[in-house]
Amino acid sequence: MRLRNVKNKEEILTNSSYVILDGNKYYGKWCELFGNNNPIYIEIGMGKGKFIIENSLRYPNINFIGIEKYDSVLAKAVTKIDGDIPNLRLLRLDALNIDQVFYKEVSRIYLNFSDPWPKKRHHLRRLSSRVFLEKYEDIFVDKDEIYMRTDNRDLYIYSLESFSEYGYKLNNISFDLHRSEDDLVTTEYEDKFVSIGNPIYSVVAIKDKS
Ligand SMILES: C[S@@+](CC[C@H](N)C(=O)[O-])C[C@H]1O[C@@H](n2cnc3c(N)ncnc32)[C@H](O)[C@@H]1O
């Protein structure tokens, strides 16, 4: 996501009780931070945070963590939070290090409109590539569950193959999510693409370890 530099981003991030700058210290104990044992859902690459913030308001019995690697983008998300949302945190993290931050405590990952990395030599940077699937393996509580949405057909097909090769079963495959479902919590990118008539591709990839 291209975003102009937010000048006072450091101040916004350090003053926000929602922001976690050093996730490593909660490794294996995020439930202590939330003060309950409710399931933890994370969105990797949350951008400006609409999806994760709206979900946390809609589902108070789930703990939501939005992950973003760029400070300016994260700061934008912070400014969108209105009121007190105890089941929400925003984490500054490059997902390449996600396995150093969570250990067997995540119930669901959302990958929404992830960067497509169109050049073949960059495909392993995709958040659904085997490089990342390997890192996600130990962060899940038991069942691995990835909810993915994108407008990018090439990334979508690549991801279906990647999930499948890695042992995930593919559920709820849709080549036009908004035609079959309403009342969806949407992301900023999604709203933009839907408004210009682009179809949204989605899948729920599940790997049962038992
Ligand atoms: C195209 S935007 C989509 C934002 C949002 N999910 C939406 O749908 O509106 C992708 C976001 O993922 C973030 N991102 C990309 N790679 C990441 C990584 N390795 N770790 C954390 N965030 C990442 C980018 O900085 C950007 O904000």
mmCIF file of C-alpha atoms and ligand atoms in Angstrom:
data_model
loop_
_atom_site.group_PDB
_atom_site.id
_atom_site.type_symbol
_atom_site.label_atom_id
_atom_site.label_comp_id
_atom_site.label_asym_id
_atom_site.label_seq_id
_atom_site.Cartn_x
_atom_site.Cartn_y
_atom_site.Cartn_z
ATOM 1 C CA MET A 1 0.000 0.000 0.000
ATOM 2 C CA ARG A 2 1.417 3.370 -1.026
ATOM 3 C CA LEU A 3 0.764 5.955 1.610
ATOM 4 C CA ARG A 4 2.219 9.367 2.215
ATOM 5 C CA ASN A 5 4.445 9.625 5.236
ATOM 6 C CA VAL A 6 2.442 10.388 8.363
ATOM 7 C CA LYS A 7 4.639 12.994 10.041
ATOM 8 C CA ASN A 8 3.799 12.300 13.694
ATOM 9 C CA LYS A 9 3.559 8.536 13.246
ATOM 10 C CA GLU A 10 5.990 7.703 16.095
ATOM 11 C CA GLU A 11 3.945 9.781 18.502
ATOM 12 C CA ILE A 12 0.665 8.192 17.350
ATOM 13 C CA LEU A 13 2.056 4.678 17.677
ATOM 14 C CA THR A 14 3.736 5.080 21.074
ATOM 15 C CA ASN A 15 0.727 6.859 22.590
ATOM 16 C CA SER A 16 -1.846 4.309 21.481
ATOM 17 C CA SER A 17 -2.853 1.575 23.924
ATOM 18 C CA TYR A 18 -3.913 -0.545 20.920
ATOM 19 C CA VAL A 19 -0.489 -0.688 19.290
ATOM 20 C CA ILE A 20 2.084 -3.378 19.995
ATOM 21 C CA LEU A 21 5.510 -2.487 18.624
ATOM 22 C CA ASP A 22 7.380 -5.458 20.051
ATOM 23 C CA GLY A 23 5.190 -8.548 19.655
ATOM 24 C CA ASN A 24 7.935 -10.988 20.646
ATOM 25 C CA LYS A 25 7.310 -10.412 24.331
ATOM 26 C CA TYR A 26 3.800 -11.888 24.032
ATOM 27 C CA TYR A 27 5.019 -15.073 22.326
ATOM 28 C CA GLY A 28 2.766 -17.876 23.581
ATOM 29 C CA LYS A 29 0.866 -15.574 25.943
ATOM 30 C CA TRP A 30 -1.385 -13.288 23.938
ATOM 31 C CA CYS A 31 -4.349 -14.529 25.987
ATOM 32 C CA GLU A 32 -2.752 -12.858 29.038
ATOM 33 C CA LEU A 33 -2.674 -9.568 27.184
ATOM 34 C CA PHE A 34 -6.387 -9.843 26.371
ATOM 35 C CA GLY A 35 -7.201 -11.226 29.823
ATOM 36 C CA ASN A 36 -9.302 -14.105 28.464
ATOM 37 C CA ASN A 37 -9.101 -17.329 26.467
ATOM 38 C CA ASN A 38 -11.259 -16.202 23.561
ATOM 39 C CA PRO A 39 -10.124 -17.229 20.077
ATOM 40 C CA ILE A 40 -7.562 -14.993 18.370
ATOM 41 C CA TYR A 41 -8.072 -14.003 14.720
ATOM 42 C CA ILE A 42 -5.353 -12.068 12.898
ATOM 43 C CA GLU A 43 -5.327 -10.131 9.636
ATOM 44 C CA ILE A 44 -1.896 -10.018 7.988
ATOM 45 C CA GLY A 45 -1.427 -6.827 5.990
ATOM 46 C CA MET A 46 -4.404 -4.986 7.470
ATOM 47 C CA GLY A 47 -3.652 -1.689 5.725
ATOM 48 C CA LYS A 48 -5.725 1.125 7.222
ATOM 49 C CA GLY A 49 -7.591 -1.344 9.422
ATOM 50 C CA LYS A 50 -11.259 -1.031 8.429
ATOM 51 C CA PHE A 51 -11.823 -4.807 8.318
ATOM 52 C CA ILE A 52 -10.192 -5.669 11.634
ATOM 53 C CA ILE A 53 -11.735 -2.720 13.506
ATOM 54 C CA GLU A 54 -15.252 -3.456 12.240
ATOM 55 C CA ASN A 55 -14.884 -7.155 13.041
ATOM 56 C CA SER A 56 -13.741 -6.401 16.589
ATOM 57 C CA LEU A 57 -16.880 -4.309 17.118
ATOM 58 C CA ARG A 58 -19.162 -6.908 15.558
ATOM 59 C CA TYR A 59 -17.683 -9.911 17.403
ATOM 60 C CA PRO A 60 -16.716 -8.880 20.967
ATOM 61 C CA ASN A 61 -16.021 -12.503 22.001
ATOM 62 C CA ILE A 62 -13.185 -12.883 19.497
ATOM 63 C CA ASN A 63 -9.806 -11.202 19.981
ATOM 64 C CA PHE A 64 -8.627 -9.483 16.786
ATOM 65 C CA ILE A 65 -5.062 -8.494 15.926
ATOM 66 C CA GLY A 66 -4.339 -6.449 12.821
ATOM 67 C CA ILE A 67 -0.792 -6.839 11.510
ATOM 68 C CA GLU A 68 0.952 -4.246 9.369
ATOM 69 C CA LYS A 69 4.610 -3.680 8.571
ATOM 70 C CA TYR A 70 4.594 0.046 7.737
ATOM 71 C CA ASP A 71 4.408 2.648 10.508
ATOM 72 C CA SER A 72 2.560 5.255 8.453
ATOM 73 C CA VAL A 73 -0.136 2.750 7.467
ATOM 74 C CA LEU A 74 -0.420 1.534 11.056
ATOM 75 C CA ALA A 75 -0.734 5.129 12.295
ATOM 76 C CA LYS A 76 -3.603 5.682 9.842
ATOM 77 C CA ALA A 77 -5.364 2.638 11.274
ATOM 78 C CA VAL A 78 -4.952 3.947 14.827
ATOM 79 C CA THR A 79 -6.701 7.180 13.931
ATOM 80 C CA LYS A 80 -9.730 5.183 12.760
ATOM 81 C CA ILE A 81 -10.387 3.615 16.165
ATOM 82 C CA ASP A 82 -13.258 5.263 17.927
ATOM 83 C CA GLY A 83 -14.067 4.428 21.555
ATOM 84 C CA ASP A 84 -12.892 1.567 23.707
ATOM 85 C CA ILE A 85 -12.416 -1.828 21.987
ATOM 86 C CA PRO A 86 -10.894 -4.299 24.488
ATOM 87 C CA ASN A 87 -10.721 -7.174 21.968
ATOM 88 C CA LEU A 88 -8.555 -5.305 19.441
ATOM 89 C CA ARG A 89 -4.803 -4.829 19.056
ATOM 90 C CA LEU A 90 -2.693 -3.571 16.147
ATOM 91 C CA LEU A 91 0.717 -5.127 15.753
ATOM 92 C CA ARG A 92 3.689 -3.722 13.866
ATOM 93 C CA LEU A 93 5.322 -6.716 12.289
ATOM 94 C CA ASP A 94 6.757 -7.990 9.048
ATOM 95 C CA ALA A 95 4.950 -11.315 8.624
ATOM 96 C CA LEU A 96 8.288 -12.907 7.762
ATOM 97 C CA ASN A 97 8.854 -12.933 11.550
ATOM 98 C CA ILE A 98 5.382 -14.096 12.545
ATOM 99 C CA ASP A 99 6.649 -17.391 13.936
ATOM 100 C CA GLN A 100 8.668 -15.447 16.544
ATOM 101 C CA VAL A 101 5.566 -13.675 17.823
ATOM 102 C CA PHE A 102 2.827 -16.323 18.090
ATOM 103 C CA TYR A 103 2.979 -19.911 19.255
ATOM 104 C CA LYS A 104 -0.054 -22.219 19.002
ATOM 105 C CA GLU A 105 -2.520 -19.443 19.812
ATOM 106 C CA VAL A 106 -4.056 -18.207 16.557
ATOM 107 C CA SER A 107 -7.388 -19.671 15.391
ATOM 108 C CA ARG A 108 -7.736 -17.889 12.073
ATOM 109 C CA ILE A 109 -5.652 -15.863 9.615
ATOM 110 C CA TYR A 110 -7.224 -13.377 7.207
ATOM 111 C CA LEU A 111 -5.297 -12.526 4.040
ATOM 112 C CA ASN A 112 -7.232 -9.692 2.415
ATOM 113 C CA PHE A 113 -6.069 -8.182 -0.873
ATOM 114 C CA SER A 114 -2.455 -9.101 -0.186
ATOM 115 C CA ASP A 115 0.215 -7.554 -2.389
ATOM 116 C CA PRO A 116 0.157 -9.593 -5.638
ATOM 117 C CA TRP A 117 3.903 -9.544 -6.441
ATOM 118 C CA PRO A 118 3.226 -10.183 -10.154
ATOM 119 C CA LYS A 119 6.786 -11.031 -11.244
ATOM 120 C CA LYS A 120 7.542 -14.726 -11.073
ATOM 121 C CA ARG A 121 10.861 -14.174 -9.320
ATOM 122 C CA HIS A 122 8.943 -12.464 -6.469
ATOM 123 C CA HIS A 123 6.257 -15.124 -5.981
ATOM 124 C CA LEU A 124 7.770 -16.411 -2.765
ATOM 125 C CA ARG A 125 7.083 -12.958 -1.248
ATOM 126 C CA ARG A 126 3.370 -13.637 -1.553
ATOM 127 C CA LEU A 127 1.729 -14.133 1.856
ATOM 128 C CA SER A 128 0.188 -17.373 0.574
ATOM 129 C CA SER A 129 3.485 -18.843 -0.704
ATOM 130 C CA ARG A 130 5.009 -21.914 0.923
ATOM 131 C CA VAL A 131 7.579 -19.658 2.626
ATOM 132 C CA PHE A 132 4.774 -18.107 4.679
ATOM 133 C CA LEU A 133 2.626 -21.243 5.011
ATOM 134 C CA GLU A 134 5.592 -22.875 6.720
ATOM 135 C CA LYS A 135 5.808 -19.960 9.157
ATOM 136 C CA TYR A 136 2.067 -20.076 9.901
ATOM 137 C CA GLU A 137 2.231 -23.786 10.763
ATOM 138 C CA ASP A 138 3.195 -23.390 14.443
ATOM 139 C CA ILE A 139 1.170 -20.298 15.211
ATOM 140 C CA PHE A 140 -2.205 -22.056 14.929
ATOM 141 C CA VAL A 141 -3.872 -23.560 18.003
ATOM 142 C CA ASP A 142 -4.849 -26.799 16.268
ATOM 143 C CA LYS A 143 -6.673 -26.544 12.967
ATOM 144 C CA ASP A 144 -5.008 -24.230 10.403
ATOM 145 C CA GLU A 145 -7.593 -21.847 8.964
ATOM 146 C CA ILE A 146 -6.897 -19.164 6.358
ATOM 147 C CA TYR A 147 -9.601 -16.888 4.946
ATOM 148 C CA MET A 148 -8.452 -15.237 1.761
ATOM 149 C CA ARG A 149 -9.994 -12.544 -0.454
ATOM 150 C CA THR A 150 -8.487 -10.837 -3.475
ATOM 151 C CA ASP A 151 -9.417 -9.109 -6.718
ATOM 152 C CA ASN A 152 -6.279 -10.503 -8.386
ATOM 153 C CA ARG A 153 -7.045 -13.647 -10.367
ATOM 154 C CA ASP A 154 -3.404 -14.672 -10.814
ATOM 155 C CA LEU A 155 -2.697 -14.380 -7.073
ATOM 156 C CA TYR A 156 -5.916 -16.268 -6.364
ATOM 157 C CA ILE A 157 -5.111 -19.247 -8.599
ATOM 158 C CA TYR A 158 -1.536 -19.324 -7.303
ATOM 159 C CA SER A 159 -2.847 -19.324 -3.720
ATOM 160 C CA LEU A 160 -5.360 -22.130 -4.336
ATOM 161 C CA GLU A 161 -2.482 -24.242 -5.674
ATOM 162 C CA SER A 162 -0.139 -23.247 -2.877
ATOM 163 C CA PHE A 163 -2.693 -24.030 -0.119
ATOM 164 C CA SER A 164 -3.556 -27.310 -1.774
ATOM 165 C CA GLU A 165 0.081 -28.390 -2.206
ATOM 166 C CA TYR A 166 0.650 -27.603 1.458
ATOM 167 C CA GLY A 167 -2.147 -29.954 2.576
ATOM 168 C CA TYR A 168 -5.006 -27.485 3.002
ATOM 169 C CA LYS A 169 -8.529 -28.391 1.908
ATOM 170 C CA LEU A 170 -10.239 -25.663 -0.072
ATOM 171 C CA ASN A 171 -13.720 -24.610 1.033
ATOM 172 C CA ASN A 172 -16.222 -21.907 0.045
ATOM 173 C CA ILE A 173 -14.413 -21.173 -3.215
ATOM 174 C CA SER A 174 -16.042 -18.152 -4.854
ATOM 175 C CA PHE A 175 -15.182 -16.264 -8.016
ATOM 176 C CA ASP A 176 -17.686 -13.553 -7.123
ATOM 177 C CA LEU A 177 -18.064 -13.350 -3.354
ATOM 178 C CA HIS A 178 -20.318 -10.310 -3.368
ATOM 179 C CA ARG A 179 -22.837 -11.970 -5.649
ATOM 180 C CA SER A 180 -23.382 -14.834 -3.215
ATOM 181 C CA GLU A 181 -23.070 -13.053 0.142
ATOM 182 C CA ASP A 182 -24.231 -9.828 1.653
ATOM 183 C CA ASP A 183 -23.654 -8.383 5.121
ATOM 184 C CA LEU A 184 -19.914 -8.865 4.708
ATOM 185 C CA VAL A 185 -17.372 -6.884 6.694
ATOM 186 C CA THR A 186 -15.273 -5.403 3.894
ATOM 187 C CA THR A 187 -11.790 -3.898 3.573
ATOM 188 C CA GLU A 188 -10.752 -0.559 2.077
ATOM 189 C CA TYR A 189 -9.380 -2.221 -1.069
ATOM 190 C CA GLU A 190 -12.447 -4.391 -1.416
ATOM 191 C CA ASP A 191 -14.810 -1.398 -1.345
ATOM 192 C CA LYS A 192 -12.741 0.237 -4.055
ATOM 193 C CA PHE A 193 -12.748 -2.808 -6.350
ATOM 194 C CA VAL A 194 -16.427 -3.600 -5.782
ATOM 195 C CA SER A 195 -17.354 0.003 -6.595
ATOM 196 C CA ILE A 196 -15.762 -0.348 -10.048
ATOM 197 C CA GLY A 197 -17.468 -3.690 -10.654
ATOM 198 C CA ASN A 198 -14.512 -6.068 -10.153
ATOM 199 C CA PRO A 199 -15.376 -9.546 -8.871
ATOM 200 C CA ILE A 200 -13.883 -10.599 -5.540
ATOM 201 C CA TYR A 201 -12.328 -14.070 -5.335
ATOM 202 C CA SER A 202 -12.369 -15.862 -1.996
ATOM 203 C CA VAL A 203 -11.534 -19.152 -0.328
ATOM 204 C CA VAL A 204 -11.428 -20.681 3.132
ATOM 205 C CA ALA A 205 -8.394 -22.985 3.355
ATOM 206 C CA ILE A 206 -8.415 -25.472 6.223
ATOM 207 C CA LYS A 207 -5.857 -28.004 7.372
ATOM 208 C CA ASP A 208 -6.955 -30.353 10.104
ATOM 209 C CA LYS A 209 -3.916 -31.665 11.936
ATOM 210 C CA SER A 210 -5.695 -34.318 14.022
HETATM 211 C C1 LIG B 1 -2.784 -4.104 -0.812
HETATM 212 S S1 LIG B 1 -2.792 -3.682 0.864
HETATM 213 C C2 LIG B 1 -4.338 -4.323 1.457
HETATM 214 C C3 LIG B 1 -4.755 -3.709 2.773
HETATM 215 C C4 LIG B 1 -6.068 -4.264 3.386
HETATM 216 N N1 LIG B 1 -5.939 -5.666 3.745
HETATM 217 C C5 LIG B 1 -7.234 -4.050 2.462
HETATM 218 O O1 LIG B 1 -7.727 -5.038 1.898
HETATM 219 O O2 LIG B 1 -7.685 -2.908 2.312
HETATM 220 C C6 LIG B 1 -1.612 -4.848 1.529
HETATM 221 C C7 LIG B 1 -1.087 -4.445 2.892
HETATM 222 O O3 LIG B 1 -0.282 -5.496 3.393
HETATM 223 C C8 LIG B 1 0.868 -4.956 4.016
HETATM 224 N N2 LIG B 1 1.909 -5.990 3.975
HETATM 225 C C9 LIG B 1 2.487 -6.497 2.860
HETATM 226 N N3 LIG B 1 3.411 -7.417 3.176
HETATM 227 C C10 LIG B 1 3.417 -7.500 4.531
HETATM 228 C C11 LIG B 1 4.168 -8.257 5.455
HETATM 229 N N4 LIG B 1 5.120 -9.118 5.027
HETATM 230 N N5 LIG B 1 3.923 -8.115 6.766
HETATM 231 C C12 LIG B 1 2.965 -7.234 7.189
HETATM 232 N N6 LIG B 1 2.234 -6.459 6.354
HETATM 233 C C13 LIG B 1 2.448 -6.599 5.041
HETATM 234 C C14 LIG B 1 1.191 -3.741 3.173
HETATM 235 O O4 LIG B 1 2.001 -2.807 3.855
HETATM 236 C C15 LIG B 1 -0.210 -3.192 2.883
HETATM 237 O O5 LIG B 1 -0.642 -2.295 3.864
#
